[in-house]
CSV table of C-alpha atoms and ligand atoms in Angstrom, one decimal:
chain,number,residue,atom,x,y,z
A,8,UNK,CA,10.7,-1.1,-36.1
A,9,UNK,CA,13.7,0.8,-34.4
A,10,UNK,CA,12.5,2.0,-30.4
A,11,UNK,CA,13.2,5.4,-31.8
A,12,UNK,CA,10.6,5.2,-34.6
A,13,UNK,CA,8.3,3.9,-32.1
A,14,UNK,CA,8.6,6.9,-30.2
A,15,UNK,CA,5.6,9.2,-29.9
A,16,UNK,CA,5.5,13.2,-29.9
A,17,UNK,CA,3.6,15.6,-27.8
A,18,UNK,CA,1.3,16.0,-30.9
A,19,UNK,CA,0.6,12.6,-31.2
A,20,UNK,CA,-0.7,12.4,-27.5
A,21,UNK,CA,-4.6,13.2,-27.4
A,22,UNK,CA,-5.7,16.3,-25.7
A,23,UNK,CA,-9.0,15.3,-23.8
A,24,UNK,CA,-10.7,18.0,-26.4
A,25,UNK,CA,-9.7,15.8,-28.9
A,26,UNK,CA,-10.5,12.5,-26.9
A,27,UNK,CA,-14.2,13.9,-26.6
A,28,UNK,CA,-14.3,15.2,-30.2
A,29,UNK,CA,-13.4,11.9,-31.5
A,30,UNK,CA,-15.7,10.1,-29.5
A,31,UNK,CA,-18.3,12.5,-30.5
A,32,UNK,CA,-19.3,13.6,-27.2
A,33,UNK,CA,-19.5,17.1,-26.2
A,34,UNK,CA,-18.1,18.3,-22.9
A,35,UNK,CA,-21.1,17.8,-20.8
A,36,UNK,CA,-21.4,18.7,-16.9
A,37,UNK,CA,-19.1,16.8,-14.7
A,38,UNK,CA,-20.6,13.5,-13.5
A,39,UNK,CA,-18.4,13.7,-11.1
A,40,UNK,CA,-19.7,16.6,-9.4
A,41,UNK,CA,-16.3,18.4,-7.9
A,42,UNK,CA,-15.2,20.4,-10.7
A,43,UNK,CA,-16.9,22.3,-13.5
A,44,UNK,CA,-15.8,21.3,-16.9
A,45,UNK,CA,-13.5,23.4,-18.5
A,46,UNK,CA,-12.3,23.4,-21.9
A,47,UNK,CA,-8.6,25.4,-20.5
A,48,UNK,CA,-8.1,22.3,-18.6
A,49,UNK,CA,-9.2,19.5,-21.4
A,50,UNK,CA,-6.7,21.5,-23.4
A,51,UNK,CA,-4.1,21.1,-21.5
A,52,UNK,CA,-4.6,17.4,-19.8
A,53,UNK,CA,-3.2,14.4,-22.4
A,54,UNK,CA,-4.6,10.4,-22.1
A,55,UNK,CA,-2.8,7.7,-23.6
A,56,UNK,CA,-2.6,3.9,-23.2
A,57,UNK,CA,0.6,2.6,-23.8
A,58,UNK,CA,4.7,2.4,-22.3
A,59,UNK,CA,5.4,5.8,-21.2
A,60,UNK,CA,9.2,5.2,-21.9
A,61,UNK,CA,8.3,5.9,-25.6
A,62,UNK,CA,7.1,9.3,-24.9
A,63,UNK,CA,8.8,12.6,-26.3
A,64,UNK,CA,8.1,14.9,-23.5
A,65,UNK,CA,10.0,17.0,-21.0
A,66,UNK,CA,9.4,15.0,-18.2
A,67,UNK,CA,7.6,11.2,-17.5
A,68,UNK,CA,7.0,10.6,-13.2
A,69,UNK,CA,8.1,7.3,-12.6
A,70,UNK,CA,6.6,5.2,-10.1
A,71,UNK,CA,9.5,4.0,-7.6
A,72,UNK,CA,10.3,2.6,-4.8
A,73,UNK,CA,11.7,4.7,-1.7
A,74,UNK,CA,15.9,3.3,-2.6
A,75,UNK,CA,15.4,4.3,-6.1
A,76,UNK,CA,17.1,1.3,-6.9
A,77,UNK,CA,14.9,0.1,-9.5
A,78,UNK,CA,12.5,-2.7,-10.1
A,79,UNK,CA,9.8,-4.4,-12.0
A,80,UNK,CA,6.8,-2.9,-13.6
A,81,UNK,CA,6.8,0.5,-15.0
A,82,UNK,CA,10.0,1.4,-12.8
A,83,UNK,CA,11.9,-2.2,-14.5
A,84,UNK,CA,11.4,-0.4,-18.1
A,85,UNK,CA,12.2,3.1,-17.6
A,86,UNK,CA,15.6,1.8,-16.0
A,87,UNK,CA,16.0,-0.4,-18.8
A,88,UNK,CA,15.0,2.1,-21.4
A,89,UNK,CA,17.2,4.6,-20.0
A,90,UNK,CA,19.9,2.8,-19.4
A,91,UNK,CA,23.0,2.3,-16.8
A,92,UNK,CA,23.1,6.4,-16.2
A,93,UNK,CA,19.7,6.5,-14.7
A,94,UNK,CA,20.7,4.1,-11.7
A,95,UNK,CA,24.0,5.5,-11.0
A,96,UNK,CA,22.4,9.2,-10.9
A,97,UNK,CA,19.6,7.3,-8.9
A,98,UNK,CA,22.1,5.9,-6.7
A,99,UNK,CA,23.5,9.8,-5.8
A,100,UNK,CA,19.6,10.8,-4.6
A,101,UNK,CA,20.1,8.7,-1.1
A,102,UNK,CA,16.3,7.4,-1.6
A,103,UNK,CA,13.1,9.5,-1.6
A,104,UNK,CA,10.7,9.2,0.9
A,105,UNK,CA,7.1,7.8,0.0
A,106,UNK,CA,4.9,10.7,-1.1
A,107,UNK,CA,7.8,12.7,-2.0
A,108,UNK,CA,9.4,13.2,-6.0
A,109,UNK,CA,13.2,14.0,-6.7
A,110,UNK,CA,14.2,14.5,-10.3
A,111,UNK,CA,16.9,12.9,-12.5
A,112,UNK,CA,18.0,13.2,-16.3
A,113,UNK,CA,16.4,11.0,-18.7
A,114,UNK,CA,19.1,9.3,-20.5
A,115,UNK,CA,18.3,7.0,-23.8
A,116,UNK,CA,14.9,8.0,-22.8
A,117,UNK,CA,13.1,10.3,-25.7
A,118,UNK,CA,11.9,11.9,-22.6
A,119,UNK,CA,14.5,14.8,-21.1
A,120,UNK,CA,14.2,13.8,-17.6
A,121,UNK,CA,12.4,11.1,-15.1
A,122,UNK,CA,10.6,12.6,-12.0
A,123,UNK,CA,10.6,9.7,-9.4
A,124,UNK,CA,8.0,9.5,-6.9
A,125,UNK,CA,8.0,6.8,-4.2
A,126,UNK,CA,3.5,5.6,-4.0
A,127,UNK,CA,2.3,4.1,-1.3
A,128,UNK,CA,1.6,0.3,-0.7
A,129,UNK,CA,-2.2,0.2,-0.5
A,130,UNK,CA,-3.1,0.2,3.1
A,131,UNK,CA,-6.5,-1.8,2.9
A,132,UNK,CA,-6.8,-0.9,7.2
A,133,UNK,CA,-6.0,3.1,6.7
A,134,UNK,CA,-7.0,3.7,2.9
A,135,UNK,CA,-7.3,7.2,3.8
A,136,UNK,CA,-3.4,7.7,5.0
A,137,UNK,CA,-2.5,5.9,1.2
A,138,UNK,CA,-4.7,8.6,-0.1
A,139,UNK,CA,-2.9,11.1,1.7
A,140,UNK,CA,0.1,9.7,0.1
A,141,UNK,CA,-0.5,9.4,-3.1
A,142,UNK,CA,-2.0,12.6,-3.7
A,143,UNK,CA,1.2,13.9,-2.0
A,144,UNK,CA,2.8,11.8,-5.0
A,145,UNK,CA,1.2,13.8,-7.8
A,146,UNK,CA,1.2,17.4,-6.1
A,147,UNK,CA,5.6,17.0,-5.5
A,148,UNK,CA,5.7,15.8,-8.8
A,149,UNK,CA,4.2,18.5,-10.4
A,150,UNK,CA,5.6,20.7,-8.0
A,151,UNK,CA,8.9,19.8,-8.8
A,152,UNK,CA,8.4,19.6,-12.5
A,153,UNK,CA,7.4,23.6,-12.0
A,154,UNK,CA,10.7,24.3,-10.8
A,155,UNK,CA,12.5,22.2,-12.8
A,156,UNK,CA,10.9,24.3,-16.0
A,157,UNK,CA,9.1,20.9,-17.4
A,158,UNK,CA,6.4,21.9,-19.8
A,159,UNK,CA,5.2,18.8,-21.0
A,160,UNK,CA,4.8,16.0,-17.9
A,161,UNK,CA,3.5,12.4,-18.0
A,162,UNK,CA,2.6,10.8,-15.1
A,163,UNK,CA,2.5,6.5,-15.5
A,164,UNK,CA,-0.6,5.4,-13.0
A,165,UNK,CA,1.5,5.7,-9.1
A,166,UNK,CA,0.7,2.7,-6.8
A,167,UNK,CA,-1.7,0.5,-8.8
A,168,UNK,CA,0.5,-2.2,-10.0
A,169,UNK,CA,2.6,-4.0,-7.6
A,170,UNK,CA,1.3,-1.5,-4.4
A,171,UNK,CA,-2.1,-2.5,-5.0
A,172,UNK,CA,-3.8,0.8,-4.9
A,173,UNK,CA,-7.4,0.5,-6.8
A,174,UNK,CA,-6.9,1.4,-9.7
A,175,UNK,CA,-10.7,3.7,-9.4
A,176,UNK,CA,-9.7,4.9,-6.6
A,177,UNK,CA,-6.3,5.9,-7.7
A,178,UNK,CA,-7.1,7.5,-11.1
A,179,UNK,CA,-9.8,9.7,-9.0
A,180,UNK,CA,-6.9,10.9,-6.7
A,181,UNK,CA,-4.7,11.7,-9.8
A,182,UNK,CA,-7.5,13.4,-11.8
A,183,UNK,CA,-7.8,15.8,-8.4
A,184,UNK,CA,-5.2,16.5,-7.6
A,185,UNK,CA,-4.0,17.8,-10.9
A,186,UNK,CA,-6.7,19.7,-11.7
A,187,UNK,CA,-7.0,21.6,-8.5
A,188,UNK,CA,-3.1,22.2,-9.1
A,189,UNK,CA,-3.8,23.5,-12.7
A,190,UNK,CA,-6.4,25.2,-11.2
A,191,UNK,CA,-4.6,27.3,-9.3
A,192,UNK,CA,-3.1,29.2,-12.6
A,193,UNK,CA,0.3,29.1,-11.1
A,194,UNK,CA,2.1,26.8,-13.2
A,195,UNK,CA,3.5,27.2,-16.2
A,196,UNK,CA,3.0,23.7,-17.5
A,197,UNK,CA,1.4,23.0,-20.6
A,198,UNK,CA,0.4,20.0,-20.9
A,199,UNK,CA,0.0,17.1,-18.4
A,200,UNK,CA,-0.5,13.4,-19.6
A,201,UNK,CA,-2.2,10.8,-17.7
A,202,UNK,CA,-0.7,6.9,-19.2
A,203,UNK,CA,-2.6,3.8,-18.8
A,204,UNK,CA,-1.1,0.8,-20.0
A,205,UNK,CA,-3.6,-2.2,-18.7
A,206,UNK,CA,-7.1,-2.3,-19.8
A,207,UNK,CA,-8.1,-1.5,-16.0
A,208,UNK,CA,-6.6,1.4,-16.2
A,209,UNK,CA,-8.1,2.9,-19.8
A,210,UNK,CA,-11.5,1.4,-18.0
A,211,UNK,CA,-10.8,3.6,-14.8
A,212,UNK,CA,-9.8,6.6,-16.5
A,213,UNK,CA,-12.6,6.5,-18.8
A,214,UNK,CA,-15.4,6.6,-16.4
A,215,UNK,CA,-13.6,9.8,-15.1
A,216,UNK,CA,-14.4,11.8,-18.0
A,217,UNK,CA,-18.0,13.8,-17.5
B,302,LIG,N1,4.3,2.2,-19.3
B,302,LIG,C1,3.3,2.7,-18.7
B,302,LIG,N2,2.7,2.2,-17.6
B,302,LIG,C2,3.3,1.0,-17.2
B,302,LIG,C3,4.4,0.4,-17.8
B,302,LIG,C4,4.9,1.0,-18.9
B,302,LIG,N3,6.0,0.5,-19.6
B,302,LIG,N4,4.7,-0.8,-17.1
B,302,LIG,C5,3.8,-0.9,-16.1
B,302,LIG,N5,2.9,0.2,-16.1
B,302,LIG,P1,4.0,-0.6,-11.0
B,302,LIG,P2,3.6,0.5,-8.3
B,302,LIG,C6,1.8,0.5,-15.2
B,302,LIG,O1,3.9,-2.0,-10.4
B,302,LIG,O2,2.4,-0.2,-8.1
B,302,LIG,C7,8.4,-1.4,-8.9
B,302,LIG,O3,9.1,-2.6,-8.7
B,302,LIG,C8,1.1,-0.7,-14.5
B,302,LIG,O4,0.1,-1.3,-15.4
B,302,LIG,O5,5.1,-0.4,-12.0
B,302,LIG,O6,3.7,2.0,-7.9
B,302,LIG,C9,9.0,-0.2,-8.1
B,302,LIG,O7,10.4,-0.4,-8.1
B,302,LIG,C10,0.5,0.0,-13.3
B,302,LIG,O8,-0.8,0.5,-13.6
B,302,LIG,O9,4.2,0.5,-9.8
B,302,LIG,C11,8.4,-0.3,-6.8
B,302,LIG,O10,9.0,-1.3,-6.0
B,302,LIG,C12,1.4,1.2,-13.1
B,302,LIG,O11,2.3,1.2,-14.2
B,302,LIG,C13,7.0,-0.9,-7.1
B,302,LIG,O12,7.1,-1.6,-8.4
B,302,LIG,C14,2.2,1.1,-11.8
B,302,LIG,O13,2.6,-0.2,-11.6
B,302,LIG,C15,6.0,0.3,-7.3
B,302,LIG,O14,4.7,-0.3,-7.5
């Protein structure tokens, strides 16, 4: 199969509506507690497990180091999926600060352009300042995406390969954080995808849902 045939649209990415549909559960009251559930919201939020560099969207957050120089894990195949372009735009960025998101084009990507946000390493003395940091992760990215005009965003799981972040922990941060964003009824994005790609991470996500 050709990587572009292996490439997957917005409208093959499950809505958590349909998520819930096809696991035959209705939208029951948040287990969670925090948030109310709201069909708006489920509408809007996407869940898939698989490589985010195959995705057909506006916009995929990579999770990258603070030289934006590249590296292994999720970071390794986007720069490889991309191609050359992506590291010499990378290259003209200076860096990016941990917690903070700058934005490039996407290249070979099927995706238009690659937000990169720098995660924290997992602090296991202050978990709370890698909290901090992380959910600064999400809120630039989607902040940036905003005014870049992205519609469609996909964020791969920040910190919780190589950095170590719990992957629990960190899919609770991401969940937050963009829901109290979409909350706020500022944004004109339409639909925001969360991507695991390890069993842990489907696992973590999973329990999420109420
Ligand atoms: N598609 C979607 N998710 C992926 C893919 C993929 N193709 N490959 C890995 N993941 P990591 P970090 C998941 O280590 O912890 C790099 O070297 C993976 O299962 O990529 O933020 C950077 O340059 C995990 O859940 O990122 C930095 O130096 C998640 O992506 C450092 O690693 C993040 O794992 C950043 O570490």
């Amino acid at each position: 199969m050709s990587s572009a045939a292996a490439t997957q649209s917005l409208a093959d990415i499950p809505t958590l509506t349909q998520v819930y549909r096809s696991a035959g559960r209705r939208q029951a009251a948040s287990s969670t507690g925090d948030f109310p559930p709201s069909a708006a919201i489920n509408a809007r939020v996407g869940l898939v497990n698989g490589d985010i560099t195959k995705l057909c969207v506006d916009a995929l957050v990579n999770a990258a180091n603070t030289s934006l120089s590249g590296g292994g894990g999720v970071d390794g195949a986007m720069h490889r999926a991309a191609g050359p372009g992506l590291l010499a735009e990378c290259r003209l960025l200076r860096g990016c600060p941990t917690g903070e998101a700058r934005i490039t084009r996407g290249y070979r990507l099927p995706a238009k352009h690659v937000i990169h946000t720098a995660g924290p390493i997992y602090d296991h003395i202050d978990p709370q300042r890698s909290e901090r940091l992380l959910r600064s992760c999400y809120e630039k990215s989607l902040e940036l995406a905003d005014a870049c005009g992205v519609k469609s965003l996909a964020f791969s799981s920040i910190s919780t390969g190589v950095y170590g972040y719990p992957s629990m922990d960190a899919a609770k941060v991401a969940c937050e954080t963009v829901r109290k964003y979409l909350d706020r009824g500022s944004s004109a994005l339409e639909r925001v995808v969360f991507v695991t790609f390890e069993q842990k991470g489907v696992a973590a996500y999973a329990e999420m849902l109420p």
